[in-house]
XYZ file of C-alpha atoms in Angstrom:
361
model
C 233.287 158.210 27.330
C 230.468 158.828 24.836
C 228.817 162.249 25.058
C 225.654 163.754 23.532
C 224.890 167.470 23.736
C 221.838 169.431 22.632
C 222.602 171.613 19.583
C 220.936 174.617 21.255
C 221.967 173.861 24.827
C 222.686 177.414 25.909
C 219.282 178.595 24.713
C 217.644 176.081 27.084
C 219.132 177.280 30.369
C 215.683 177.900 31.869
C 214.200 174.678 30.516
C 213.578 171.501 32.503
C 215.031 169.363 29.719
C 218.500 167.816 29.806
C 221.152 169.393 27.576
C 223.793 166.639 27.735
C 224.014 162.863 28.124
C 227.064 160.759 28.978
C 227.294 156.991 28.637
C 229.739 156.001 31.367
C 227.532 153.918 33.645
C 226.899 150.294 32.521
C 223.149 151.036 32.301
C 223.899 153.979 30.005
C 226.238 151.904 27.857
C 223.481 149.335 27.389
C 221.128 152.174 26.462
C 223.588 153.429 23.852
C 223.838 149.945 22.330
C 220.042 149.752 22.112
C 219.846 153.168 20.452
C 222.466 152.133 17.902
C 220.546 148.922 17.148
C 217.196 150.678 16.703
C 218.381 153.794 14.862
C 218.704 152.295 11.332
C 215.141 150.993 11.536
C 212.245 152.938 10.099
C 210.042 151.785 12.986
C 208.251 154.316 15.160
C 209.927 154.662 18.552
C 208.657 155.398 22.061
C 211.063 156.829 24.644
C 209.930 156.567 28.258
C 211.702 158.451 31.034
C 211.329 161.011 33.794
C 211.553 164.742 33.116
C 215.154 165.863 32.681
C 216.602 162.474 31.721
C 217.438 163.425 28.134
C 214.598 162.016 26.031
C 215.026 164.600 23.277
C 218.765 163.929 23.149
C 218.058 160.228 22.636
C 215.537 161.081 19.902
C 218.083 163.311 18.162
C 220.698 160.545 18.340
C 218.233 158.035 16.846
C 217.694 160.486 13.999
C 221.410 161.208 13.542
C 222.273 157.505 13.229
C 219.413 156.757 10.828
C 219.344 157.104 7.047
C 217.402 160.333 7.673
C 220.292 161.918 9.556
C 220.894 164.666 6.999
C 217.198 165.562 6.814
C 214.958 167.608 9.141
C 214.546 166.791 12.814
C 211.486 168.562 14.230
C 210.754 168.539 17.972
C 207.233 169.335 19.200
C 205.909 169.397 22.771
C 202.344 168.072 22.722
C 201.584 169.739 26.053
C 202.622 173.199 24.880
C 199.604 173.979 22.675
C 195.994 174.747 23.623
C 193.697 171.894 22.656
C 192.012 174.080 20.034
C 195.319 174.573 18.166
C 196.798 171.067 18.285
C 195.322 169.926 14.964
C 196.463 173.063 13.162
C 199.984 172.793 14.598
C 200.417 169.122 13.724
C 198.649 168.899 10.387
C 198.511 172.514 9.159
C 195.581 174.608 7.957
C 194.282 176.441 4.921
C 193.567 180.150 4.771
C 190.156 180.854 6.309
C 189.923 177.441 8.016
C 189.115 179.195 11.306
C 189.014 182.679 12.777
C 192.525 184.083 12.657
C 193.753 181.766 9.858
C 194.827 184.608 7.581
C 197.158 182.447 5.488
C 197.869 178.832 4.658
C 200.274 177.132 7.035
C 202.030 173.768 6.836
C 201.976 171.654 9.994
C 204.833 169.979 11.814
C 204.390 166.726 9.891
C 205.035 168.546 6.625
C 207.964 170.419 8.173
C 209.556 167.090 9.113
C 208.881 165.446 5.728
C 211.745 163.145 4.817
C 213.108 163.291 8.353
C 212.049 162.629 11.945
C 209.212 164.152 13.962
C 209.718 164.040 17.730
C 206.491 164.350 19.736
C 207.337 164.975 23.396
C 204.728 164.416 26.132
C 202.627 162.301 23.773
C 200.425 161.335 26.732
C 199.047 164.886 26.809
C 197.625 164.605 23.292
C 193.793 164.891 23.416
C 191.821 161.771 22.510
C 190.374 163.249 19.328
C 193.899 164.110 18.136
C 195.086 160.594 18.968
C 192.527 159.271 16.463
C 193.810 161.611 13.749
C 197.453 160.877 14.571
C 196.787 157.158 14.234
C 195.224 157.697 10.826
C 198.219 159.754 9.668
C 200.587 156.987 10.752
C 198.492 154.377 8.945
C 197.843 156.287 5.726
C 201.169 158.153 5.571
C 199.379 161.350 4.589
C 197.985 164.467 6.269
C 194.964 166.614 5.484
C 195.246 170.251 6.488
C 192.460 171.773 8.535
C 189.968 173.298 6.107
C 191.099 171.126 3.179
C 190.039 167.805 1.667
C 193.258 167.151 -0.244
C 195.608 164.587 1.328
C 199.334 165.402 1.304
C 201.727 162.401 1.230
C 204.389 162.436 3.933
C 207.504 160.400 4.678
C 208.179 160.848 8.385
C 209.607 158.639 11.106
C 207.793 159.317 14.360
C 209.626 159.249 17.682
C 207.407 159.896 20.703
C 208.314 160.428 24.355
C 206.467 160.411 27.643
C 207.184 160.622 31.356
C 204.038 158.676 32.293
C 203.032 155.036 31.954
C 201.019 154.910 28.734
C 199.885 151.366 29.473
C 198.121 152.685 32.596
C 196.620 155.501 30.540
C 195.266 152.913 28.081
C 193.640 150.961 30.919
C 192.150 154.202 32.271
C 190.699 155.015 28.854
C 192.782 158.148 28.290
C 195.134 156.828 25.621
C 194.124 154.767 22.611
C 195.283 151.165 22.711
C 195.795 150.981 18.938
C 197.960 154.117 18.977
C 199.936 152.771 21.939
C 200.866 149.621 20.021
C 201.603 151.624 16.890
C 204.162 153.681 18.878
C 205.484 150.808 20.969
C 207.338 149.085 18.118
C 210.769 150.276 19.255
C 210.605 150.970 22.981
C 213.440 152.728 24.842
C 213.422 153.152 28.626
C 215.691 155.979 29.739
C 216.805 155.301 33.359
C 216.674 158.195 35.842
C 219.991 159.581 37.038
C 219.722 157.796 40.401
C 219.851 154.473 38.524
C 223.047 155.327 36.624
C 225.414 156.523 39.329
C 228.428 156.136 37.048
C 227.198 159.091 34.963
C 226.869 161.573 37.841
C 230.494 162.636 38.322
C 231.336 162.742 34.578
C 228.263 164.938 34.060
C 229.272 167.137 37.006
C 232.771 167.557 35.557
C 231.309 168.450 32.172
C 229.052 171.104 33.705
C 231.945 172.482 35.785
C 234.024 173.071 32.676
C 231.074 174.305 30.616
C 229.893 176.903 33.131
C 233.407 178.038 34.069
C 233.946 178.891 30.407
C 230.608 180.671 30.144
C 231.190 182.668 33.329
C 234.833 183.448 32.542
C 235.999 181.682 35.722
C 239.166 179.712 36.310
C 238.678 175.954 36.373
C 237.000 174.777 39.581
C 237.119 171.338 41.187
C 234.846 169.205 43.366
C 235.944 168.321 46.882
C 235.700 164.615 47.823
C 232.870 165.554 50.197
C 230.986 167.282 47.377
C 231.421 164.225 45.149
C 230.055 162.030 47.950
C 227.018 164.307 48.291
C 226.370 164.232 44.543
C 226.483 160.433 44.513
C 224.117 160.187 47.493
C 221.441 162.557 46.191
C 218.172 161.203 44.716
C 218.061 163.611 41.712
C 214.295 163.955 41.214
C 215.062 166.604 38.576
C 217.682 164.363 36.947
C 220.330 165.909 34.652
C 218.815 169.388 34.621
C 218.831 169.457 38.436
C 222.494 168.410 38.433
C 223.421 171.190 36.011
C 221.589 173.781 38.122
C 223.375 172.532 41.256
C 226.801 172.868 39.621
C 225.946 176.297 38.195
C 224.875 177.527 41.643
C 227.969 176.035 43.283
C 230.291 177.925 40.934
C 228.630 181.209 41.848
C 229.136 180.792 45.605
C 232.153 178.511 46.130
C 235.453 179.836 47.491
C 238.944 179.295 46.125
C 237.510 177.496 43.085
C 236.748 174.464 45.256
C 233.151 173.213 45.415
C 232.078 172.058 48.876
C 228.858 170.170 49.790
C 227.078 173.302 51.067
C 227.761 175.089 47.760
C 225.604 172.593 45.843
C 222.398 173.728 47.569
C 220.647 170.411 46.953
C 217.018 170.156 48.031
C 216.239 166.911 49.811
C 212.642 165.900 49.168
C 210.718 164.572 52.146
C 210.543 160.798 52.230
C 209.166 158.297 54.743
C 212.723 157.321 55.614
C 213.630 160.888 56.545
C 210.703 161.300 58.920
C 210.205 164.846 57.662
C 206.746 165.900 56.582
C 204.109 168.570 56.864
C 200.691 168.310 58.426
C 199.343 165.611 60.769
C 202.196 163.196 60.154
C 204.742 165.735 61.360
C 202.609 166.814 64.275
C 202.156 163.277 65.604
C 205.719 162.227 64.892
C 204.490 159.483 62.559
C 206.083 158.865 59.192
C 203.886 159.876 56.202
C 203.094 156.308 55.093
C 202.128 155.339 58.638
C 199.940 158.433 59.002
C 198.236 157.703 55.686
C 197.571 154.123 56.732
C 196.071 155.321 60.018
C 193.837 157.816 58.194
C 192.589 155.086 55.844
C 191.823 152.747 58.732
C 189.833 155.532 60.402
C 187.810 155.948 57.189
C 187.262 152.194 56.908
C 185.897 152.092 60.439
C 183.318 154.747 59.557
C 181.975 152.476 56.780
C 181.296 155.456 54.496
C 179.361 154.936 51.232
C 181.316 155.378 47.978
C 184.576 155.352 49.930
C 186.797 154.803 46.903
C 185.291 157.796 45.082
C 185.763 159.908 48.210
C 189.459 158.949 48.497
C 190.092 159.506 44.794
C 188.378 162.899 44.888
C 190.421 163.956 47.917
C 193.658 162.814 46.269
C 193.102 164.711 43.019
C 191.689 167.844 44.618
C 194.559 168.054 47.132
C 197.231 167.405 44.477
C 195.679 169.976 42.123
C 195.620 172.654 44.823
C 199.136 171.728 45.972
C 200.257 172.445 42.395
C 198.423 175.808 42.416
C 195.915 174.730 39.771
C 198.505 173.568 37.237
C 197.253 170.409 35.477
C 200.624 169.493 33.958
C 202.424 169.747 37.304
C 199.637 167.741 38.969
C 200.131 164.991 36.404
C 203.867 164.955 37.037
C 203.323 164.859 40.794
C 201.017 161.831 40.473
C 203.014 160.315 37.566
C 200.012 160.267 35.234
C 199.183 162.167 32.058
C 197.497 165.550 31.986
C 194.560 163.949 30.148
C 193.876 161.727 33.148
C 194.213 164.684 35.521
C 191.820 166.771 33.438
C 189.233 163.977 33.290
C 189.337 163.391 37.048
C 189.109 167.118 37.834
C 186.084 167.434 35.569
C 184.539 164.391 37.249
C 184.870 165.923 40.730
C 183.763 169.402 39.628
C 187.100 171.207 39.852
C 186.986 171.952 36.112
C 184.252 172.560 33.579
C 184.013 169.697 31.029
C 185.911 170.558 27.845
C 183.873 170.913 24.674
C 185.873 168.292 22.781
C 185.459 165.653 25.457
C 181.753 166.457 25.705
C 181.389 165.817 21.966
C 183.257 162.528 22.298
C 180.968 161.478 25.128
C 177.885 162.284 23.054
C 179.196 160.183 20.184
C-alpha cells in the first residue's frame, strides 16, 4: 500500500485539509500512476477535488517526484488573503509601496524560485489578479508592487480548486486564457465515496496514529463499525474520517470501536426523506417540494422569474451560511468570486472597488 502524509500533519489538526493519502483502491492506484507520469514534466498542473480529498498532498508528491524535488515547495491559499493584499503576497512589494509597507518584502513567487508554487483555491483569485498571474506565467518574471524592475523567476505552478473552473469561465468569473494555461496537466482527485478501497486502510492508519498520540493501547474496529464507515457518504472526505476515528477513540469501551462511537453526521438527502421547512411539514421529499414550488411560481406567470429564483437561491444560501461567502460557494459548488458577484447584483453586498474599476474599464 502506497501512503502519503503531510510533513506538518499534527499542526493541521483543526484544518479541513487532508493529512494523509493511501492508494489502495483501484481509482487511487490509477491516480498515483497519473501523478508519476506528470511529475517529471515542467508543465503547470491543475488539481480538481472536493475539500478534504488531499489536493495539497498530491501537489507535494508532484513536486517530490520532479527535478525540483530538493528545492522549495511553497503552498498558498488564495482565499486566505484580503483582496487588497493579494498582489503584495504573491508578487512582493517595495518599501513605501502602500501604507504600512515599512520594508521591502519578496512575494511567494520569489520564495518558491527554483521550486514549486502551490496555489490552493485558485478560483477565489480576483479577476484583476488573474490578469497579473497570467502575465507572470507568460513572461516568467514578477514585478514587485511599487517597483518597475522585473525579477526573473523559475517556478512550476500547481493550482487546485474545489469548483468547476470551466463553469466559472462561462460565467465570466475566471479568465479563459488563464484556465487553459493551468489546464495543461489536469488531475481529478476522486472524493472518498468514490474510492471505497481506501476507507478502511485510512481508518486503520488514523487508529494507530491517534492511539500513539493519546497514549492509548491499540484499538480495533468492530465489523459493524467497518460496515458503517463503508456506507457513509463522507462529504468532508479524509478529514471527516480522521475526526470520526479521533472521536471514537475518546469514547469507545474496551478499545473496540462500535458504530455509535463514530458519531457520523448523516446529511439530509431526498432518499432519506428528512428535511426542514415545508418539505418536512408536508411529508414531501425536498426535490418534490422544490418542483411543486417552481410549478406554483410558473402558474403565477411572474415577470423576470429567472432573476427572482436566482436571487432567492443566493440570498437563502448566503444567510444559511451566516454571511460567509467562502462557505456559500462551497455549499453551491461555485467559486467565491461568483458568490460575491451575485450578492452584489442582488444588493446583499456593496460592490467592491476593484470590480467597479474593472467595470468602468
